[in-house]
Amino acid sequence: MESLEAELDRARDLSVPDLADAIESIGFECTRCGACCKGATTKEGDEEPHTATVFPDEVRHIQSKTGYDYRDVARPMPYGLTEGENGPEGETFEWALQTDACGDCTFYTEDDDGRGACTVHEDRPLICETYPFSVALGGTSQPMGEAVDEAGMVRAHECEGLGRDIDREHAEELAAALKERAVRELEEAIGVRDNYEPTETGPGEIVVHDSEGAKREDGTPLKRASRGDDAPDNR
């Protein structure tokens, strides 16, 4: 298995034209169905909230555009947490976009015709900008489950917009964002690994480890990052 650093080198060497060729061969046009922004029902019939990873700096960017608190934008990734007497608790390693009471992305809305829309569309995270595609590199994420199609390094995930014609300009824009996301995901994974220190959590307490260090649920540092006083405090 290749190291994260080796995978990062591969991500940085990805060819945007080649990625665009792959996207064109699969085909895609957003139908604004909203499925990728909503909670889902599992095969077992359980309701599963919308879960989309977001980088710490993306959270702060959305904060700067909306004036929202950190917890209004992002929540601890639920995977790895356990259900205690006072709710979820434990350590996790990513942030996810916040959800509403229905389990949908908090930024999801619908117009009068029932078509899905995003209230932070121009500032949406890379994972949203590049859906339904991902890159087949170790250390990168596969949103919304396993791939349903692939071409070269590009994986396509469940979406009713797949198979539709896409023009070259749009394919290249998607490809450039997809490469950027792959690089960012691997940089984040390396940062998490390098900054991780096991942390004891009490009942009902959650600690999120991201590339900037250990944080509370509201995004504030649990303790000062070891790299110095220039680390962001997210306050």
mmCIF file of C-alpha atoms in Angstrom:
data_model
loop_
_atom_site.group_PDB
_atom_site.id
_atom_site.type_symbol
_atom_site.label_atom_id
_atom_site.label_comp_id
_atom_site.label_asym_id
_atom_site.label_seq_id
_atom_site.Cartn_x
_atom_site.Cartn_y
_atom_site.Cartn_z
ATOM 1 C CA MET A 1 0.000 0.000 0.000
ATOM 2 C CA GLU A 2 1.408 3.363 -1.047
ATOM 3 C CA SER A 3 2.051 6.064 1.520
ATOM 4 C CA LEU A 4 -0.199 9.108 1.674
ATOM 5 C CA GLU A 5 2.748 11.182 0.467
ATOM 6 C CA ALA A 6 3.111 8.986 -2.624
ATOM 7 C CA GLU A 7 -0.604 9.232 -3.314
ATOM 8 C CA LEU A 8 -0.387 13.013 -2.902
ATOM 9 C CA ASP A 9 2.367 13.130 -5.534
ATOM 10 C CA ARG A 10 0.115 11.119 -7.847
ATOM 11 C CA ALA A 11 -2.778 13.496 -7.198
ATOM 12 C CA ARG A 12 -0.614 16.518 -8.012
ATOM 13 C CA ASP A 13 0.444 14.831 -11.264
ATOM 14 C CA LEU A 14 -3.116 14.134 -12.428
ATOM 15 C CA SER A 15 -3.851 15.468 -15.909
ATOM 16 C CA VAL A 16 -6.897 17.740 -16.009
ATOM 17 C CA PRO A 17 -7.462 17.005 -19.746
ATOM 18 C CA ASP A 18 -7.371 13.250 -19.020
ATOM 19 C CA LEU A 19 -9.834 13.662 -16.151
ATOM 20 C CA ALA A 20 -12.056 15.747 -18.429
ATOM 21 C CA ASP A 21 -11.921 12.998 -21.079
ATOM 22 C CA ALA A 22 -13.096 10.491 -18.484
ATOM 23 C CA ILE A 23 -15.913 12.756 -17.301
ATOM 24 C CA GLU A 24 -17.011 13.293 -20.910
ATOM 25 C CA SER A 25 -17.022 9.549 -21.557
ATOM 26 C CA ILE A 26 -19.281 8.945 -18.540
ATOM 27 C CA GLY A 27 -21.436 12.012 -19.126
ATOM 28 C CA PHE A 28 -23.181 14.196 -16.589
ATOM 29 C CA GLU A 29 -25.704 16.988 -16.243
ATOM 30 C CA CYS A 30 -27.149 18.094 -12.908
ATOM 31 C CA THR A 31 -30.938 17.654 -12.933
ATOM 32 C CA ARG A 32 -31.328 19.525 -9.618
ATOM 33 C CA CYS A 33 -33.149 16.535 -8.134
ATOM 34 C CA GLY A 34 -31.572 17.299 -4.753
ATOM 35 C CA ALA A 35 -30.825 13.649 -3.950
ATOM 36 C CA CYS A 36 -27.159 14.351 -3.185
ATOM 37 C CA CYS A 37 -28.148 17.035 -0.649
ATOM 38 C CA LYS A 38 -30.809 15.071 1.229
ATOM 39 C CA GLY A 39 -30.817 12.396 3.885
ATOM 40 C CA ALA A 40 -31.411 8.858 2.666
ATOM 41 C CA THR A 41 -33.158 5.668 3.739
ATOM 42 C CA THR A 42 -30.897 2.624 4.097
ATOM 43 C CA LYS A 43 -31.752 -0.864 2.850
ATOM 44 C CA GLU A 44 -32.660 -1.701 6.445
ATOM 45 C CA GLY A 45 -35.172 1.155 6.469
ATOM 46 C CA ASP A 46 -33.165 3.401 8.765
ATOM 47 C CA GLU A 47 -32.998 7.136 8.123
ATOM 48 C CA GLU A 48 -29.446 8.298 7.417
ATOM 49 C CA PRO A 49 -28.655 12.033 7.501
ATOM 50 C CA HIS A 50 -26.875 13.696 4.611
ATOM 51 C CA THR A 51 -23.131 13.320 5.161
ATOM 52 C CA ALA A 52 -20.675 15.381 3.111
ATOM 53 C CA THR A 53 -17.132 16.027 4.277
ATOM 54 C CA VAL A 54 -15.938 19.615 4.545
ATOM 55 C CA PHE A 55 -12.437 20.970 5.170
ATOM 56 C CA PRO A 56 -11.850 23.301 8.143
ATOM 57 C CA ASP A 57 -10.972 26.260 5.924
ATOM 58 C CA GLU A 58 -14.121 25.631 3.860
ATOM 59 C CA VAL A 59 -16.169 25.893 7.049
ATOM 60 C CA ARG A 60 -14.535 29.223 7.873
ATOM 61 C CA HIS A 61 -15.086 30.464 4.314
ATOM 62 C CA ILE A 62 -18.812 29.711 4.507
ATOM 63 C CA GLN A 63 -18.858 31.380 7.926
ATOM 64 C CA SER A 64 -17.325 34.514 6.415
ATOM 65 C CA LYS A 65 -20.007 34.606 3.721
ATOM 66 C CA THR A 66 -23.012 33.801 5.907
ATOM 67 C CA GLY A 67 -22.149 35.048 9.391
ATOM 68 C CA TYR A 68 -23.106 31.628 10.790
ATOM 69 C CA ASP A 69 -21.486 30.036 13.819
ATOM 70 C CA TYR A 70 -19.146 27.102 13.197
ATOM 71 C CA ARG A 71 -21.751 24.613 14.422
ATOM 72 C CA ASP A 72 -24.330 26.073 12.024
ATOM 73 C CA VAL A 73 -22.042 25.123 9.127
ATOM 74 C CA ALA A 74 -20.444 21.858 10.222
ATOM 75 C CA ARG A 75 -20.869 18.960 12.637
ATOM 76 C CA PRO A 76 -18.497 16.205 13.746
ATOM 77 C CA MET A 77 -18.432 13.319 11.299
ATOM 78 C CA PRO A 78 -20.609 10.667 12.990
ATOM 79 C CA TYR A 79 -18.499 7.694 11.894
ATOM 80 C CA GLY A 80 -16.420 6.392 14.787
ATOM 81 C CA LEU A 81 -18.582 7.953 17.484
ATOM 82 C CA THR A 82 -20.556 5.846 19.936
ATOM 83 C CA GLU A 83 -23.975 6.497 21.420
ATOM 84 C CA GLY A 84 -23.641 7.252 25.123
ATOM 85 C CA GLU A 85 -26.190 8.132 27.782
ATOM 86 C CA ASN A 86 -25.875 11.809 26.902
ATOM 87 C CA GLY A 87 -25.712 11.361 23.123
ATOM 88 C CA PRO A 88 -22.858 10.728 20.681
ATOM 89 C CA GLU A 89 -19.385 10.729 22.171
ATOM 90 C CA GLY A 90 -15.792 9.854 21.355
ATOM 91 C CA GLU A 91 -13.207 10.826 18.756
ATOM 92 C CA THR A 92 -13.761 11.382 15.043
ATOM 93 C CA PHE A 93 -11.528 12.592 12.223
ATOM 94 C CA GLU A 94 -13.547 14.789 9.882
ATOM 95 C CA TRP A 95 -16.186 17.467 9.705
ATOM 96 C CA ALA A 96 -19.463 17.048 7.826
ATOM 97 C CA LEU A 97 -21.822 19.732 6.593
ATOM 98 C CA GLN A 98 -24.532 20.462 9.144
ATOM 99 C CA THR A 99 -27.991 18.972 8.628
ATOM 100 C CA ASP A 100 -31.513 20.101 9.455
ATOM 101 C CA ALA A 101 -34.196 18.254 11.422
ATOM 102 C CA CYS A 102 -35.040 16.171 8.338
ATOM 103 C CA GLY A 103 -31.456 15.037 7.846
ATOM 104 C CA ASP A 104 -30.971 17.187 4.731
ATOM 105 C CA CYS A 105 -28.008 19.512 4.233
ATOM 106 C CA THR A 106 -28.737 22.713 6.121
ATOM 107 C CA PHE A 107 -27.989 24.717 2.962
ATOM 108 C CA TYR A 108 -30.407 22.766 0.772
ATOM 109 C CA THR A 109 -33.599 24.416 -0.408
ATOM 110 C CA GLU A 110 -36.125 23.984 -3.215
ATOM 111 C CA ASP A 111 -37.590 26.542 -5.579
ATOM 112 C CA ASP A 112 -41.289 26.912 -6.383
ATOM 113 C CA ASP A 113 -40.995 24.164 -9.016
ATOM 114 C CA GLY A 114 -39.526 21.708 -6.515
ATOM 115 C CA ARG A 115 -36.048 21.837 -8.017
ATOM 116 C CA GLY A 116 -33.160 21.584 -5.595
ATOM 117 C CA ALA A 117 -30.935 24.556 -4.900
ATOM 118 C CA CYS A 118 -28.030 25.459 -2.614
ATOM 119 C CA THR A 119 -28.077 28.655 -0.590
ATOM 120 C CA VAL A 120 -24.239 28.790 -0.621
ATOM 121 C CA HIS A 121 -23.804 27.496 -4.159
ATOM 122 C CA GLU A 122 -20.990 29.879 -5.114
ATOM 123 C CA ASP A 123 -19.120 29.000 -1.920
ATOM 124 C CA ARG A 124 -19.992 25.291 -1.653
ATOM 125 C CA PRO A 125 -17.287 22.794 -0.607
ATOM 126 C CA LEU A 126 -15.268 20.908 -3.204
ATOM 127 C CA ILE A 127 -17.059 17.643 -2.488
ATOM 128 C CA CYS A 128 -20.337 19.286 -3.507
ATOM 129 C CA GLU A 129 -18.795 20.998 -6.523
ATOM 130 C CA THR A 130 -17.427 17.706 -7.867
ATOM 131 C CA TYR A 131 -20.285 15.320 -7.085
ATOM 132 C CA PRO A 132 -21.009 12.668 -8.443
ATOM 133 C CA PHE A 133 -17.332 12.091 -9.260
ATOM 134 C CA SER A 134 -14.273 11.073 -7.259
ATOM 135 C CA VAL A 135 -10.708 10.038 -8.073
ATOM 136 C CA ALA A 136 -9.483 6.480 -7.546
ATOM 137 C CA LEU A 137 -6.513 7.205 -5.288
ATOM 138 C CA GLY A 138 -5.826 5.780 -1.860
ATOM 139 C CA GLY A 139 -6.644 8.323 0.826
ATOM 140 C CA THR A 140 -9.409 10.030 -1.151
ATOM 141 C CA SER A 141 -13.084 9.673 -0.311
ATOM 142 C CA GLN A 142 -15.955 8.011 -2.143
ATOM 143 C CA PRO A 143 -19.076 10.090 -1.469
ATOM 144 C CA MET A 144 -22.459 8.414 -1.158
ATOM 145 C CA GLY A 145 -21.212 4.841 -1.394
ATOM 146 C CA GLU A 146 -19.402 2.762 -3.953
ATOM 147 C CA ALA A 147 -18.890 3.753 -7.580
ATOM 148 C CA VAL A 148 -21.506 2.795 -10.169
ATOM 149 C CA ASP A 149 -19.309 3.637 -13.177
ATOM 150 C CA GLU A 150 -15.680 4.472 -13.844
ATOM 151 C CA ALA A 151 -13.351 5.630 -16.587
ATOM 152 C CA GLY A 152 -9.605 5.723 -16.037
ATOM 153 C CA MET A 153 -8.972 7.323 -12.650
ATOM 154 C CA VAL A 154 -12.483 8.764 -12.407
ATOM 155 C CA ARG A 155 -15.247 7.068 -10.419
ATOM 156 C CA ALA A 156 -18.916 8.010 -10.777
ATOM 157 C CA HIS A 157 -21.380 7.606 -7.921
ATOM 158 C CA GLU A 158 -25.129 7.167 -7.916
ATOM 159 C CA CYS A 159 -26.841 10.125 -9.589
ATOM 160 C CA GLU A 160 -29.703 10.420 -12.054
ATOM 161 C CA GLY A 161 -27.683 12.983 -14.033
ATOM 162 C CA LEU A 162 -25.053 10.435 -15.123
ATOM 163 C CA GLY A 163 -24.943 9.468 -18.797
ATOM 164 C CA ARG A 164 -26.092 12.861 -20.044
ATOM 165 C CA ASP A 165 -24.107 14.954 -22.506
ATOM 166 C CA ILE A 166 -21.602 17.364 -21.005
ATOM 167 C CA ASP A 167 -19.754 20.071 -22.930
ATOM 168 C CA ARG A 168 -15.972 20.248 -22.862
ATOM 169 C CA GLU A 169 -15.782 23.490 -20.906
ATOM 170 C CA HIS A 170 -17.923 22.108 -18.086
ATOM 171 C CA ALA A 171 -16.006 18.804 -18.128
ATOM 172 C CA GLU A 172 -12.696 20.650 -17.745
ATOM 173 C CA GLU A 173 -14.067 22.800 -14.904
ATOM 174 C CA LEU A 174 -15.224 19.654 -13.114
ATOM 175 C CA ALA A 175 -11.889 17.951 -13.790
ATOM 176 C CA ALA A 176 -9.879 20.855 -12.355
ATOM 177 C CA ALA A 177 -12.042 20.903 -9.211
ATOM 178 C CA LEU A 178 -11.786 17.108 -8.937
ATOM 179 C CA LYS A 179 -7.985 17.264 -9.042
ATOM 180 C CA GLU A 180 -7.974 20.048 -6.452
ATOM 181 C CA ARG A 181 -10.237 18.003 -4.193
ATOM 182 C CA ALA A 182 -8.030 14.907 -4.476
ATOM 183 C CA VAL A 183 -4.974 16.954 -3.512
ATOM 184 C CA ARG A 184 -6.790 18.643 -0.633
ATOM 185 C CA GLU A 185 -8.161 15.350 0.730
ATOM 186 C CA LEU A 186 -4.690 13.839 0.840
ATOM 187 C CA GLU A 187 -3.158 16.964 2.381
ATOM 188 C CA GLU A 188 -5.894 16.867 5.019
ATOM 189 C CA ALA A 189 -5.296 13.160 5.701
ATOM 190 C CA ILE A 190 -1.568 13.776 6.146
ATOM 191 C CA GLY A 191 -2.273 16.724 8.450
ATOM 192 C CA VAL A 192 -4.661 14.650 10.570
ATOM 193 C CA ARG A 193 -2.096 11.874 10.854
ATOM 194 C CA ASP A 194 0.743 14.212 11.778
ATOM 195 C CA ASN A 195 -1.254 16.218 14.337
ATOM 196 C CA TYR A 196 -3.148 13.344 15.944
ATOM 197 C CA GLU A 197 -2.749 12.701 19.637
ATOM 198 C CA PRO A 198 -5.142 10.287 21.405
ATOM 199 C CA THR A 199 -7.567 12.250 23.551
ATOM 200 C CA GLU A 200 -9.711 11.009 26.391
ATOM 201 C CA THR A 201 -13.342 12.049 26.126
ATOM 202 C CA GLY A 202 -15.904 12.220 28.884
ATOM 203 C CA PRO A 203 -19.609 11.302 28.734
ATOM 204 C CA GLY A 204 -21.300 13.159 25.903
ATOM 205 C CA GLU A 205 -18.010 14.735 24.793
ATOM 206 C CA ILE A 206 -16.826 14.718 21.181
ATOM 207 C CA VAL A 207 -13.346 15.556 19.908
ATOM 208 C CA VAL A 208 -12.759 16.142 16.202
ATOM 209 C CA HIS A 209 -9.225 15.616 14.900
ATOM 210 C CA ASP A 210 -8.585 17.531 11.681
ATOM 211 C CA SER A 211 -5.414 18.779 9.989
ATOM 212 C CA GLU A 212 -5.222 21.693 12.440
ATOM 213 C CA GLY A 213 -5.363 19.575 15.589
ATOM 214 C CA ALA A 214 -7.946 18.436 18.125
ATOM 215 C CA LYS A 215 -11.109 20.536 18.365
ATOM 216 C CA ARG A 216 -14.366 20.787 20.248
ATOM 217 C CA GLU A 217 -17.735 20.496 18.518
ATOM 218 C CA ASP A 218 -17.845 24.252 17.989
ATOM 219 C CA GLY A 219 -14.554 24.197 16.072
ATOM 220 C CA THR A 220 -12.440 25.762 18.829
ATOM 221 C CA PRO A 221 -9.095 24.098 19.607
ATOM 222 C CA LEU A 222 -9.058 21.614 22.449
ATOM 223 C CA LYS A 223 -5.499 22.744 22.975
ATOM 224 C CA ARG A 224 -3.090 24.914 21.047
ATOM 225 C CA ALA A 225 -1.735 23.256 17.911
ATOM 226 C CA SER A 226 1.889 22.257 18.346
ATOM 227 C CA ARG A 227 3.076 24.189 15.310
ATOM 228 C CA GLY A 228 2.800 27.530 17.099
ATOM 229 C CA ASP A 229 0.681 30.546 17.809
ATOM 230 C CA ASP A 230 -0.105 31.130 14.139
ATOM 231 C CA ALA A 231 -2.558 28.189 14.133
ATOM 232 C CA PRO A 232 -6.141 29.364 13.532
ATOM 233 C CA ASP A 233 -8.302 29.414 16.663
ATOM 234 C CA ASN A 234 -11.631 29.401 14.752
ATOM 235 C CA ARG A 235 -13.205 31.708 17.315
#
